[in-house]
Short mmCIF file of C-alpha atoms in Angstrom, two decimals:
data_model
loop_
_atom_site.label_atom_id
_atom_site.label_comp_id
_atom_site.label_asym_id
_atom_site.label_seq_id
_atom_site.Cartn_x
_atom_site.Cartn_y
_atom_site.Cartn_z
CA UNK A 1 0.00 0.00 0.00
CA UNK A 2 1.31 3.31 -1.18
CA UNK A 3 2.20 5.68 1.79
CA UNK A 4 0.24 8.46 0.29
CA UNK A 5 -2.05 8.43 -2.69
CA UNK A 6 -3.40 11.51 -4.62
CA UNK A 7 -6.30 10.53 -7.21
CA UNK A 8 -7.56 12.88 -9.80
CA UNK A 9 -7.16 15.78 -8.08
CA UNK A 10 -8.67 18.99 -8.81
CA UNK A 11 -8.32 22.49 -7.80
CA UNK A 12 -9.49 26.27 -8.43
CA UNK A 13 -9.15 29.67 -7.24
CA UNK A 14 -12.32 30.93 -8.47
CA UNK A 15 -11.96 30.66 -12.35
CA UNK A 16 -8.69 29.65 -12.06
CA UNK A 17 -8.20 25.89 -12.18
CA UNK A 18 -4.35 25.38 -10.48
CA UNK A 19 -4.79 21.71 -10.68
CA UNK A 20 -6.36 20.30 -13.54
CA UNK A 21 -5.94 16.57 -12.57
CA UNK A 22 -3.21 15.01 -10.49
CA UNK A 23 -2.89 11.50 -9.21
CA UNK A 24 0.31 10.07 -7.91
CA UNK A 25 1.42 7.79 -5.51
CA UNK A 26 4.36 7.83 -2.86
CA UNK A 27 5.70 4.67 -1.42
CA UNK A 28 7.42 4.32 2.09
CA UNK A 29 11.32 5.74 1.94
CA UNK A 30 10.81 7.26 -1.53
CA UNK A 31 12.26 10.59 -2.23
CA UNK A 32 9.78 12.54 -4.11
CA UNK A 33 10.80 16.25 -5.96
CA UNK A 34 8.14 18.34 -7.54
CA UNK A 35 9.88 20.72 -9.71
CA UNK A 36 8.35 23.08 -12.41
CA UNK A 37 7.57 26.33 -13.60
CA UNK A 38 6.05 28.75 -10.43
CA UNK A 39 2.25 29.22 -11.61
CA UNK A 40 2.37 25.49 -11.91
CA UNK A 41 0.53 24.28 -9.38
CA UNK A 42 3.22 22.78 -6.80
CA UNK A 43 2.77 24.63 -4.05
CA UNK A 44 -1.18 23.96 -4.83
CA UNK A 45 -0.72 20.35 -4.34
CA UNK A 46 1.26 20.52 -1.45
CA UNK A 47 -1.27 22.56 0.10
CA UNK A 48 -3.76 20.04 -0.95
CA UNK A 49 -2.05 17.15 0.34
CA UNK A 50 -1.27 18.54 4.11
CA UNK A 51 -4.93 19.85 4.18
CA UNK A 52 -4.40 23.72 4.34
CA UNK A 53 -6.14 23.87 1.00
CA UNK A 54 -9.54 22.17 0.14
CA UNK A 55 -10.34 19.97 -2.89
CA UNK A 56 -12.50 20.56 -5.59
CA UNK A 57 -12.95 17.14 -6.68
CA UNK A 58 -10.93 13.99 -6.12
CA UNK A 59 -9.10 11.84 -3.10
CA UNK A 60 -6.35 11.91 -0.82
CA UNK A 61 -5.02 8.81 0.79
CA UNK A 62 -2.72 8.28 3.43
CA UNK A 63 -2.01 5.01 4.25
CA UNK A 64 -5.14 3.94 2.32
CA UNK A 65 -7.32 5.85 4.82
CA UNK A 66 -9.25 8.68 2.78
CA UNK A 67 -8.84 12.11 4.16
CA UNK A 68 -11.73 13.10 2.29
CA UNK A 69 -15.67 12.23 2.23
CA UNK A 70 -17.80 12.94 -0.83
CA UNK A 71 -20.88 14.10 -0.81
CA UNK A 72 -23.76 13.00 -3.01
CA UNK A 73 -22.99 15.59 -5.09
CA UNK A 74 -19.59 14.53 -5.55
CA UNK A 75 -18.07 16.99 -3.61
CA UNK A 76 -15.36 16.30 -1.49
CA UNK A 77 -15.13 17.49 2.31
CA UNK A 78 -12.01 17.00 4.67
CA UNK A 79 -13.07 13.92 7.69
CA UNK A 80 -13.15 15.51 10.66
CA UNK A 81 -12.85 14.82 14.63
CA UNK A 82 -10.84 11.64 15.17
CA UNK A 83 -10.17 10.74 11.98
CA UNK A 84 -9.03 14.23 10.98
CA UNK A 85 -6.36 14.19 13.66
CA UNK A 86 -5.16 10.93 12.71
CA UNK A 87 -4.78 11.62 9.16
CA UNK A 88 -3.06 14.70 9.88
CA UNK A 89 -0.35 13.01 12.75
CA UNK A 90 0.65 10.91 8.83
CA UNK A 91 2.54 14.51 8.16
CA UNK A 92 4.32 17.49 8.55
CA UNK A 93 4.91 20.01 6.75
CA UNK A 94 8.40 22.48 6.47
CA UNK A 95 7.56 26.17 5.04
CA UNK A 96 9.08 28.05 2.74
CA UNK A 97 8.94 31.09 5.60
CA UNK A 98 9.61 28.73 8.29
CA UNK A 99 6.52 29.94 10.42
CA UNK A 100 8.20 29.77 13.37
CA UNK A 101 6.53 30.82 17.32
CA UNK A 102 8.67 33.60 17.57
CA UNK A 103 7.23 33.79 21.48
CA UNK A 104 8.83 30.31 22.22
CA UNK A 105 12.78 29.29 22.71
CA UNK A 106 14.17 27.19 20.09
CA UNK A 107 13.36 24.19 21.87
CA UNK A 108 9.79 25.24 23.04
CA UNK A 109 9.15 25.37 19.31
CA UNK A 110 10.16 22.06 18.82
CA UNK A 111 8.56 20.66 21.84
CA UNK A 112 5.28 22.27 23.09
CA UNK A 113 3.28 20.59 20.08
CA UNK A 114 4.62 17.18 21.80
CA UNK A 115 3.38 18.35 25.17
CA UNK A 116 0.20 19.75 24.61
CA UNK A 117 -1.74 17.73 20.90
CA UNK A 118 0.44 14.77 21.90
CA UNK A 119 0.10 14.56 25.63
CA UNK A 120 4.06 13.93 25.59
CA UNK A 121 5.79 14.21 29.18
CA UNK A 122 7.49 17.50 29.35
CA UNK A 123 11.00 15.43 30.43
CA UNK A 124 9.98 12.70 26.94
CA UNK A 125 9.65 15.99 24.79
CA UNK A 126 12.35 17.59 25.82
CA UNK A 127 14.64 14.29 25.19
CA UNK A 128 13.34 14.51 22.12
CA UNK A 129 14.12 17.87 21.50
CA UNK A 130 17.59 17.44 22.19
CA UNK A 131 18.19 14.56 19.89
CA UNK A 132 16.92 16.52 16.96
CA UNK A 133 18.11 19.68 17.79
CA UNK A 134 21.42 17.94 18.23
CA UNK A 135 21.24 16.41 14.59
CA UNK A 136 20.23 19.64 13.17
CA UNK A 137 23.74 21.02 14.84
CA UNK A 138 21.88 23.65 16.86
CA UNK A 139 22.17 21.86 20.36
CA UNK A 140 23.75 25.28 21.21
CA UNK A 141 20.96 27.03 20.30
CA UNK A 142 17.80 25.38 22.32
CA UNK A 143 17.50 28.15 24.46
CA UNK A 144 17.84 31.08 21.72
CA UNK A 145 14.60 32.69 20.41
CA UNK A 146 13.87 32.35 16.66
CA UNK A 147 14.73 36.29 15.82
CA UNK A 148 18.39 35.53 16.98
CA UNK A 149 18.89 32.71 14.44
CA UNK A 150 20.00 33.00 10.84
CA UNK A 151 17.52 31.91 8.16
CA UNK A 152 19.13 28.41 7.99
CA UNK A 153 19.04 27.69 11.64
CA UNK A 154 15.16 28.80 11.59
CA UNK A 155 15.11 26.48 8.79
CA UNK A 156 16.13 23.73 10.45
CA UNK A 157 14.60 24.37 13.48
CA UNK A 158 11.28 23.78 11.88
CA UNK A 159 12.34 20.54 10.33
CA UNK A 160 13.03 19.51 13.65
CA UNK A 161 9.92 20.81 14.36
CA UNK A 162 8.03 19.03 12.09
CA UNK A 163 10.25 15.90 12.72
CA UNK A 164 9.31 15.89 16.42
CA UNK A 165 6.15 14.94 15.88
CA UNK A 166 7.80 11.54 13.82
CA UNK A 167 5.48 12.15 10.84
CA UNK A 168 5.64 9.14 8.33
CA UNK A 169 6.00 11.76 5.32
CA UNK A 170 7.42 14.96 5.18
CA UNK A 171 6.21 17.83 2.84
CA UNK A 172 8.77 21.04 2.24
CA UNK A 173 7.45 23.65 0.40
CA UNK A 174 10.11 25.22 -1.42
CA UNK A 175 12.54 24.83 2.28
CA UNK A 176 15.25 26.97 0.58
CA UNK A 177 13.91 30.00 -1.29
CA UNK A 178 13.74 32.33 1.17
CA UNK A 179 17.14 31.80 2.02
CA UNK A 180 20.50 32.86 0.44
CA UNK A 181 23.16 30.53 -1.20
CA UNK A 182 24.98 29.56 1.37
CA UNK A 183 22.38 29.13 3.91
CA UNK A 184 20.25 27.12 1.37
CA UNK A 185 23.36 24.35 1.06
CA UNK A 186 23.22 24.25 5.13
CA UNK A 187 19.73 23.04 5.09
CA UNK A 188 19.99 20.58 2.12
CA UNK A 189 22.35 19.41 3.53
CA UNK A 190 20.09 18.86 6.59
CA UNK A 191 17.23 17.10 4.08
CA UNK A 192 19.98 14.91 2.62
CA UNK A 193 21.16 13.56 5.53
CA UNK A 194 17.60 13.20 6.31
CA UNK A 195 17.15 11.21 2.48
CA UNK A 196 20.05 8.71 3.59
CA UNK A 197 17.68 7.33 6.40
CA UNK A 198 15.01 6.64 4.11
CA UNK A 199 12.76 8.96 5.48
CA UNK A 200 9.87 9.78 3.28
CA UNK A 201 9.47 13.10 1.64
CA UNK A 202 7.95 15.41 -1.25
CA UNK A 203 9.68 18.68 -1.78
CA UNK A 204 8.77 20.84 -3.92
CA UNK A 205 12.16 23.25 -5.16
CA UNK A 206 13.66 25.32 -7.64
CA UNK A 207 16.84 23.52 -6.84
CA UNK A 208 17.38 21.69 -10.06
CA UNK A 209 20.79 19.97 -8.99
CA UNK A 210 19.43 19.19 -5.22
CA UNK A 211 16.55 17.39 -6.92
CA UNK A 212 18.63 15.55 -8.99
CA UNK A 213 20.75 14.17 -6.59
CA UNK A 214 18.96 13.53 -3.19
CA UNK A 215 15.39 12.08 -4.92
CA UNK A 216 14.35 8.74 -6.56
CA UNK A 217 11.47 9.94 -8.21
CA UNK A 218 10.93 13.32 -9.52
CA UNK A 219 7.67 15.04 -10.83
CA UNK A 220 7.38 17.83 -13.42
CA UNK A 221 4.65 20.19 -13.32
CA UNK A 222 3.23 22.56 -15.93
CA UNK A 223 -0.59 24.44 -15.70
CA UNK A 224 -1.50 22.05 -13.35
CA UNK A 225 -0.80 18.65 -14.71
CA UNK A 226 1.92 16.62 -14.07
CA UNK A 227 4.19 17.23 -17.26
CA UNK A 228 6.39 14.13 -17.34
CA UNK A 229 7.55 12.14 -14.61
CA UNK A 230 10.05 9.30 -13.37
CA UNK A 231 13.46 8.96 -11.89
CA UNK A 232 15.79 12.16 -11.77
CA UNK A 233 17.83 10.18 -14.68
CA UNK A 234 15.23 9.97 -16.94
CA UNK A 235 13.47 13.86 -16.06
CA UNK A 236 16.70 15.39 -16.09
CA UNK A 237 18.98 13.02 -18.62
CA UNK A 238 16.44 12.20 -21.57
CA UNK A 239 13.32 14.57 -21.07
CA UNK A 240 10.44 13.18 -23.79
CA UNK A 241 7.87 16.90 -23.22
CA UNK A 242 9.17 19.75 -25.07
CA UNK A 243 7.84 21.82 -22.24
CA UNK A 244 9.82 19.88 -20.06
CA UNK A 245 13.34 19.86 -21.80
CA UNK A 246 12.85 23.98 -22.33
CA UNK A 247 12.24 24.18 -18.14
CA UNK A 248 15.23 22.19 -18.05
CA UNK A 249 17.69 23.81 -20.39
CA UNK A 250 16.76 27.06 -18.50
CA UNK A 251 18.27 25.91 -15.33
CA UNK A 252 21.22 25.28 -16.99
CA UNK B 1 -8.14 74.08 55.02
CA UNK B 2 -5.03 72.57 55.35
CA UNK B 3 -3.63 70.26 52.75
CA UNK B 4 -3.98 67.23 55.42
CA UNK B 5 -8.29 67.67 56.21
CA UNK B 6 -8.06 68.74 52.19
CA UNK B 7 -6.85 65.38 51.38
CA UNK B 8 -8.25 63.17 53.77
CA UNK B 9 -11.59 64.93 52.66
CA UNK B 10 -10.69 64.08 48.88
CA UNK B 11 -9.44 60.59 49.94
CA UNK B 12 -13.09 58.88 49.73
CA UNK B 13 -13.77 60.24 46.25
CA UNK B 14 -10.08 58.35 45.84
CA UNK B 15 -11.02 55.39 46.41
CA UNK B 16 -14.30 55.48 44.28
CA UNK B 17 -12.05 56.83 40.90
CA UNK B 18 -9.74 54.16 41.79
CA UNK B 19 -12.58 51.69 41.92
CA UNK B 20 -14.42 52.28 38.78
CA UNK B 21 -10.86 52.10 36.92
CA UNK B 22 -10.36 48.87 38.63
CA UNK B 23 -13.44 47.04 38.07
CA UNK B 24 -13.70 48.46 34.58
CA UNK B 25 -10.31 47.14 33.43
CA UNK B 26 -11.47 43.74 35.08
CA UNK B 27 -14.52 43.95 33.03
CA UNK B 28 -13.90 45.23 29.96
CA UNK B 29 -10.32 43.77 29.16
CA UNK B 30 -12.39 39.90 28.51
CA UNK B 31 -15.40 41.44 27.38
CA UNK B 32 -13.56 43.04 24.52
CA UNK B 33 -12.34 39.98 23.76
CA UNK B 34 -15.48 38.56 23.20
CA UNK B 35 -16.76 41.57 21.49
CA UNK B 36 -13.53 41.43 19.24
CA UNK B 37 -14.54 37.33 18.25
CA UNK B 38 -18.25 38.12 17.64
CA UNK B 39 -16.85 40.90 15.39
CA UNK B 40 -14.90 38.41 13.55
CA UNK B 41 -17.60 35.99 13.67
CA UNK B 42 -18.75 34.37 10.91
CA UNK B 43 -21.77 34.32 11.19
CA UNK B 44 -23.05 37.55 9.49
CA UNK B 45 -25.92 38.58 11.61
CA UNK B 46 -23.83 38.01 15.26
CA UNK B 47 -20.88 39.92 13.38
CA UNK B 48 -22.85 43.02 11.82
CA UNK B 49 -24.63 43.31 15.53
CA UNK B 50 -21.66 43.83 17.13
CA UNK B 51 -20.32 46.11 14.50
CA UNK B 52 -23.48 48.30 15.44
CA UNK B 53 -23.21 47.86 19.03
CA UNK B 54 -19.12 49.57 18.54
CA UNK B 55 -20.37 51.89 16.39
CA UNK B 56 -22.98 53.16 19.03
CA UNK B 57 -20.29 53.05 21.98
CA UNK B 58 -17.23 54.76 19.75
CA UNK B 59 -20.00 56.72 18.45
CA UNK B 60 -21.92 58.49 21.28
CA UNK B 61 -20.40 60.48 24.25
CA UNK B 62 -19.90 58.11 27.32
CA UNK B 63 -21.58 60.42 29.56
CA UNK B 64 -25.28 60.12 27.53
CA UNK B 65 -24.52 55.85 27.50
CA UNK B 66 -23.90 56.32 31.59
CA UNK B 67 -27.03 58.83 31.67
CA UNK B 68 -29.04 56.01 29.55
CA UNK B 69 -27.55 52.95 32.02
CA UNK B 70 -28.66 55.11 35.30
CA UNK B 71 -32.30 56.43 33.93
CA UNK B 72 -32.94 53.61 31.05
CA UNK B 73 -34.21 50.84 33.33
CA UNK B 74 -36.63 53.41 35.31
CA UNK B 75 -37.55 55.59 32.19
CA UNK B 76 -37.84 52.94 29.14
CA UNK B 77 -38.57 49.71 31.27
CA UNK B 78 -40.35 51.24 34.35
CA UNK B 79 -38.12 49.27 36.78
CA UNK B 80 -37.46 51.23 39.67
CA UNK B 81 -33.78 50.04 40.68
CA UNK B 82 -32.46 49.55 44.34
CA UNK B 83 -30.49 52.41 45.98
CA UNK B 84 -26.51 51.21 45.32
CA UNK B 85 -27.09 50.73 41.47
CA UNK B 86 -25.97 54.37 40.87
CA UNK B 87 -22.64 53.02 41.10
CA UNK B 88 -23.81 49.47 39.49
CA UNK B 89 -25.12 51.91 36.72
CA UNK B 90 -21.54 53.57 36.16
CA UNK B 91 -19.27 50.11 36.09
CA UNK B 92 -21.31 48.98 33.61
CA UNK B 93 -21.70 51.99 31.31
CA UNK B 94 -17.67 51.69 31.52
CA UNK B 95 -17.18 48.35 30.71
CA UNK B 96 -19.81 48.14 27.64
CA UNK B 97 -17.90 51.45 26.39
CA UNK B 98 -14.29 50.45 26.93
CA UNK B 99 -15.14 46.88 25.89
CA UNK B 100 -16.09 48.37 22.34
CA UNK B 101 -12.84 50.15 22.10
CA UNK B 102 -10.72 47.41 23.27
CA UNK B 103 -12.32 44.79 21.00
CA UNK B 104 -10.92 47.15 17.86
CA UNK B 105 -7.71 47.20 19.69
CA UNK B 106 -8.12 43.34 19.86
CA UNK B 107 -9.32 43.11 16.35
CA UNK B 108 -6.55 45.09 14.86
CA UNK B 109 -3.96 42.70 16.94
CA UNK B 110 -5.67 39.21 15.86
CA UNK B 111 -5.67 40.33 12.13
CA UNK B 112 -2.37 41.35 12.09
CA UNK B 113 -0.83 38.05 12.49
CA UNK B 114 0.43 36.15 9.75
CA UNK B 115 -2.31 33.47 8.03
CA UNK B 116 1.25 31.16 8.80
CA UNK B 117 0.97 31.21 12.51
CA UNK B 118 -2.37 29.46 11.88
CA UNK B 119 -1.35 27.23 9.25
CA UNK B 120 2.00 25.93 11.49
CA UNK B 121 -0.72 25.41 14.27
CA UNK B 122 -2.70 23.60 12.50
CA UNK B 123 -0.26 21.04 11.13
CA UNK B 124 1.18 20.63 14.35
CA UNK B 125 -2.04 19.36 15.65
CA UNK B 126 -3.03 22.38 17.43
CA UNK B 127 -6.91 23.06 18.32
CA UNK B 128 -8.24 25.96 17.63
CA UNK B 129 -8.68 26.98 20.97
CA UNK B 130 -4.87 26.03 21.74
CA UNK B 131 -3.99 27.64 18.76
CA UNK B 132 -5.52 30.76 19.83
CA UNK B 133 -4.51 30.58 23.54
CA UNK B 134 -1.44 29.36 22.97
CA UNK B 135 -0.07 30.92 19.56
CA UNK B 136 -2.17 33.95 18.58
CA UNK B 137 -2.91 35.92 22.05
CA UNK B 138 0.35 35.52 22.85
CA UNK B 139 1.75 37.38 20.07
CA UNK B 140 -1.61 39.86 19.73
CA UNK B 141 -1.23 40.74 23.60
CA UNK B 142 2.62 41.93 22.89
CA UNK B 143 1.74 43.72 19.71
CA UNK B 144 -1.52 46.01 21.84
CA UNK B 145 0.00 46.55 24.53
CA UNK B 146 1.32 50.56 23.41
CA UNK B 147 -2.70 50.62 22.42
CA UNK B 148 -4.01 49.06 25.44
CA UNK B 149 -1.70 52.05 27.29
CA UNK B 150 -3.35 54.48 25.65
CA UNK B 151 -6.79 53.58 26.56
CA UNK B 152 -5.89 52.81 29.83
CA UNK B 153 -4.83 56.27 30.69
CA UNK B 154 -7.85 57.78 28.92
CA UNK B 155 -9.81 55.56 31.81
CA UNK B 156 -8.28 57.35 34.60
CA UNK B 157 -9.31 60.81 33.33
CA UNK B 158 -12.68 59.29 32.11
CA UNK B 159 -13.42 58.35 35.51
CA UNK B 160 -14.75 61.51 36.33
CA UNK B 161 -17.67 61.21 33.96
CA UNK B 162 -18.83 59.72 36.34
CA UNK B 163 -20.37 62.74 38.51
CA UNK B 164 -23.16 63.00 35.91
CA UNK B 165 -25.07 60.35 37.72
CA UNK B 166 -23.85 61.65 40.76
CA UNK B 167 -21.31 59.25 42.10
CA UNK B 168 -19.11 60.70 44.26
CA UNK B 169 -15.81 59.98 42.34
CA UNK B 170 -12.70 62.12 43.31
CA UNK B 171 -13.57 64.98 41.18
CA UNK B 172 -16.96 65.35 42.31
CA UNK B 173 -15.82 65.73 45.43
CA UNK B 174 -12.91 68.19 44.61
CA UNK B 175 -15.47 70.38 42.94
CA UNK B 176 -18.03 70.30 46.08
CA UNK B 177 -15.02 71.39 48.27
CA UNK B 178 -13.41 74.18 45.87
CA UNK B 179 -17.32 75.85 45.36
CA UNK B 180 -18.03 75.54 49.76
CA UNK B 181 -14.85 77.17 50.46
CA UNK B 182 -14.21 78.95 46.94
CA UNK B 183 -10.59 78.20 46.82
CA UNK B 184 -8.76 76.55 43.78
CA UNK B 185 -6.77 74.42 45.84
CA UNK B 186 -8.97 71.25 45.80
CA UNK B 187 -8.42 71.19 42.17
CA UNK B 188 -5.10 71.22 42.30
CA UNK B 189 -5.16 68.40 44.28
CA UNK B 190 -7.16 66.75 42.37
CA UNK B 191 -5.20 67.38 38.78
CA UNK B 192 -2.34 66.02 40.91
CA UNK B 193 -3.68 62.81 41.87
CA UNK B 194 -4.86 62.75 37.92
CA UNK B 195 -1.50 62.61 36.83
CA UNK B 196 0.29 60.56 39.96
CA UNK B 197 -2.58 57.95 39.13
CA UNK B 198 -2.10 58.32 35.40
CA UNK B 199 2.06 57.73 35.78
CA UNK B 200 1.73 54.96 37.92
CA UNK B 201 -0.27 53.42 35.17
CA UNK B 202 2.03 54.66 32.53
CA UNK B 203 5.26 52.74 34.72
CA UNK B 204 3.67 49.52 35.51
CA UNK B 205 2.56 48.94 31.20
CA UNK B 206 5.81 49.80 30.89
CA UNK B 207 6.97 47.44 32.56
CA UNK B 208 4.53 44.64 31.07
CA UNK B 209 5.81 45.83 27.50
CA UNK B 210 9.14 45.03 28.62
CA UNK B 211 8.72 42.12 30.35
CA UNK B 212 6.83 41.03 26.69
CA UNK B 213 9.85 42.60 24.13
CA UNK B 214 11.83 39.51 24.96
CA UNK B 215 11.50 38.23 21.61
CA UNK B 216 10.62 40.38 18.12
#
């Protein structure tokens, strides 16, 4: 059973259909990069996937539980309650700004969501917060508020975050654009690392090279629909769209 | 009169300013809260009734709402009310008034946060009640605070509004004694302990907004 499954997927912003109709499928440990023109709908998705976003038509699976419910007229609406909660403990979800608590310490931000939606002991959380802050190289920093931290170290502070919660798939939304060269290679770095122990994850980036190298299956979007798609050899080495080999010969 | 028989005279109208500030801030602080939510609400008839009811208190002098509090019941419902509810009457023409003003404050604090503060929330698992105890006010409370300040010292003067229903607030008094003995002094006193009132106020929110700039 696929980890997460998206089936025929729609979804507008009034007149404006951003995703004209998606299905994929992510297995456990895969490595999944959404790359693609911006306008194309990959941010959409992600939103769809992690639930920010409703659906216009279509299914999301996690686990082969359906995070949606259609009504008889064939609309979908998110589960709620129960159900919601446990579809949404499936994932987390890194930022593009980070969206850090910029009222809590470094390790409060990793930690309180343990404590208080996870009914985690304060001494368990905190263990935990440790380990990951220590792997994110910022055990010097659990105290520090997130204003004192350069982009990358926010960065990585809300992977560990998001890792905290031990998610079974992890979504970044482009993790790296808001930050500058060298910060961005400190937190790929981070998401490689990350890649090595098989963890699950769908990023969606601009970094052509990063995607090449740290995923086993990438995904090419254009106006909505997934372009052309399979492993970073094929996308990147022998592109079949057109629209696909221009994207690429622009990055390069 | 000397200044000590001056004071101790002025000392029970004091107590009565420094009461209605009191139980107004205790008051009006949640209830603009609530006010501020229903004004956010939804729901389009709970959200345009409260917009009506701010408009009315921003709108109107305070004095006429604590004139309409004091006479309303007796005048518009016929209910004669017991004795103490002059004072009753001024708390609560306070809080509804400074409830309306602090639910803007409020309002302009809530929808200045950043639609991402929600969103993180709510894929950490958050509630929405957490979310908003726990993430929002937190932040909100910090960014008012120079608002809240503002208001708050406003109050203190304001509480002498409340001689037009005849409680006997500081000023009313100060005004009784200056007219029996027809000497400025009372006054005096009384724009002193204005101002002594007003900068203790001014201190201790500084202090809170201090005690909140730990992060930014």
């Amino acid at each position: 059973m696929s980890l997460l499954e998206i089936r025929q997927l729609k979804k507008s912003f009034g007149d404006l259909q951003v995703i004209k109709n998606i299905s994929l499928k992510v297995q456990q440990g895969e490595v999944v990069a959404i790359i693609g023109p911006s306008g194309s709908g990959k941010s959409t998705l992600l939103r769809c996937a992690t639930m920010l976003e409703s659906i216009d038509a279509g299914d999301i699976l996690y686990l082969g539980e359906s995070a949606f419910k259609t009504d008889q007229e064939g609309k979908p609406h998110k589960v709620t309650g129960a159900e919601l909660k446990k579809i949404r403990s499936y994932f987390g979800l890194v930022f593009q700004d980070f969206n850090l608590f910029p009222h809590f310490s470094v390790m409060k931000n990793v930690t309180d969501a343990l404590i208080h939606t996870q009914n985690k002991s304060k001494e368990e959380a905190y263990d935990i917060g440790r380990k990951l802050l220590t792997k994110m190289g910022l055990s010097e920093k659990e105290n520090a508020f997130p204003f004192q931290l350069s982009g990358g170290q926010q960065q990585r502070v809300s992977i560990a975050r998001a890792l905290a919660l031990n998610p079974k798939v992890l979504f970044f939304d482009e993790p790296t654009s808001a930050l500058d060269p060298e910060l961005t290679s400190e937190v790929l770095k981070v998401i490689k690392s990350l890649a090595k122990e098989h963890m699950t994850m769908v990023i969606v980036t601009h970094e052509m090279n990063f995607a090449k190298e740290v995923a086993n299956h990438v995904i090419f979007m254009d106006e909505g629909i997934i372009a052309e798609e399979g492993t970073p050899e094929e996308v990147f080495g022998n592109p079949k769209s057109d629209r696909t080999k221009a994207f690429i010969k622009g990055y390069h | 009169m000397d200044l000590l028989t001056l004071l101790s005279n002025l000392s029970d109208g004091m107590i009565v300013s420094i009461q209605i500030f009191a139980l107004t801030l205790v008051l009006s602080l949640p209830l603009g809260l609530i006010v501020a939510l229903g004004r956010m609400s939804k729901n389009p008839i709970l959200r345009n009734f409260v917009k009506v009811y701010i408009s009315f208190m921003r709108g109107t002098p305070l004095m006429l709402q604590l004139m309409v509090v004091y006479f309303g019941p007796y005048y518009i419902l016929g209910l004669s009310m017991p004795r103490g509810y002059r004072f009753y009457a001024v708390i609560i023409g306070f809080a509804l008034n400074y409830a309306a003003y602090f639910a803007e404050i409020y309002r302009g604090g809530i929808e200045s946060m950043s639609v991402g503060q929600y969103e993180a929330a709510k894929i950490l698992g958050y509630s929405k009640m957490q979310t908003f105890f726990r993430i929002i006010m937190p932040q909100v409370i910090r960014r008012i605070i120079p608002s809240i300040t503002n208001e708050v010292i406003t109050l203190v003067k304001d509480t002498s509004l409340a001689y037009v229903i005849s409680v006997t607030e500081m000023f009313t008094v100060a005004r009784a004694v200056a007219s029996a003995q027809a000497n400025m002094m009372p006054y005096v006193a009384a724009g002193v302990f204005y101002y002594v009132f007003n900068f203790v106020v001014a201190t201790v929110m500084e202090k809170i907004e201090n005690k909140l700039s730990y992060y930014r």
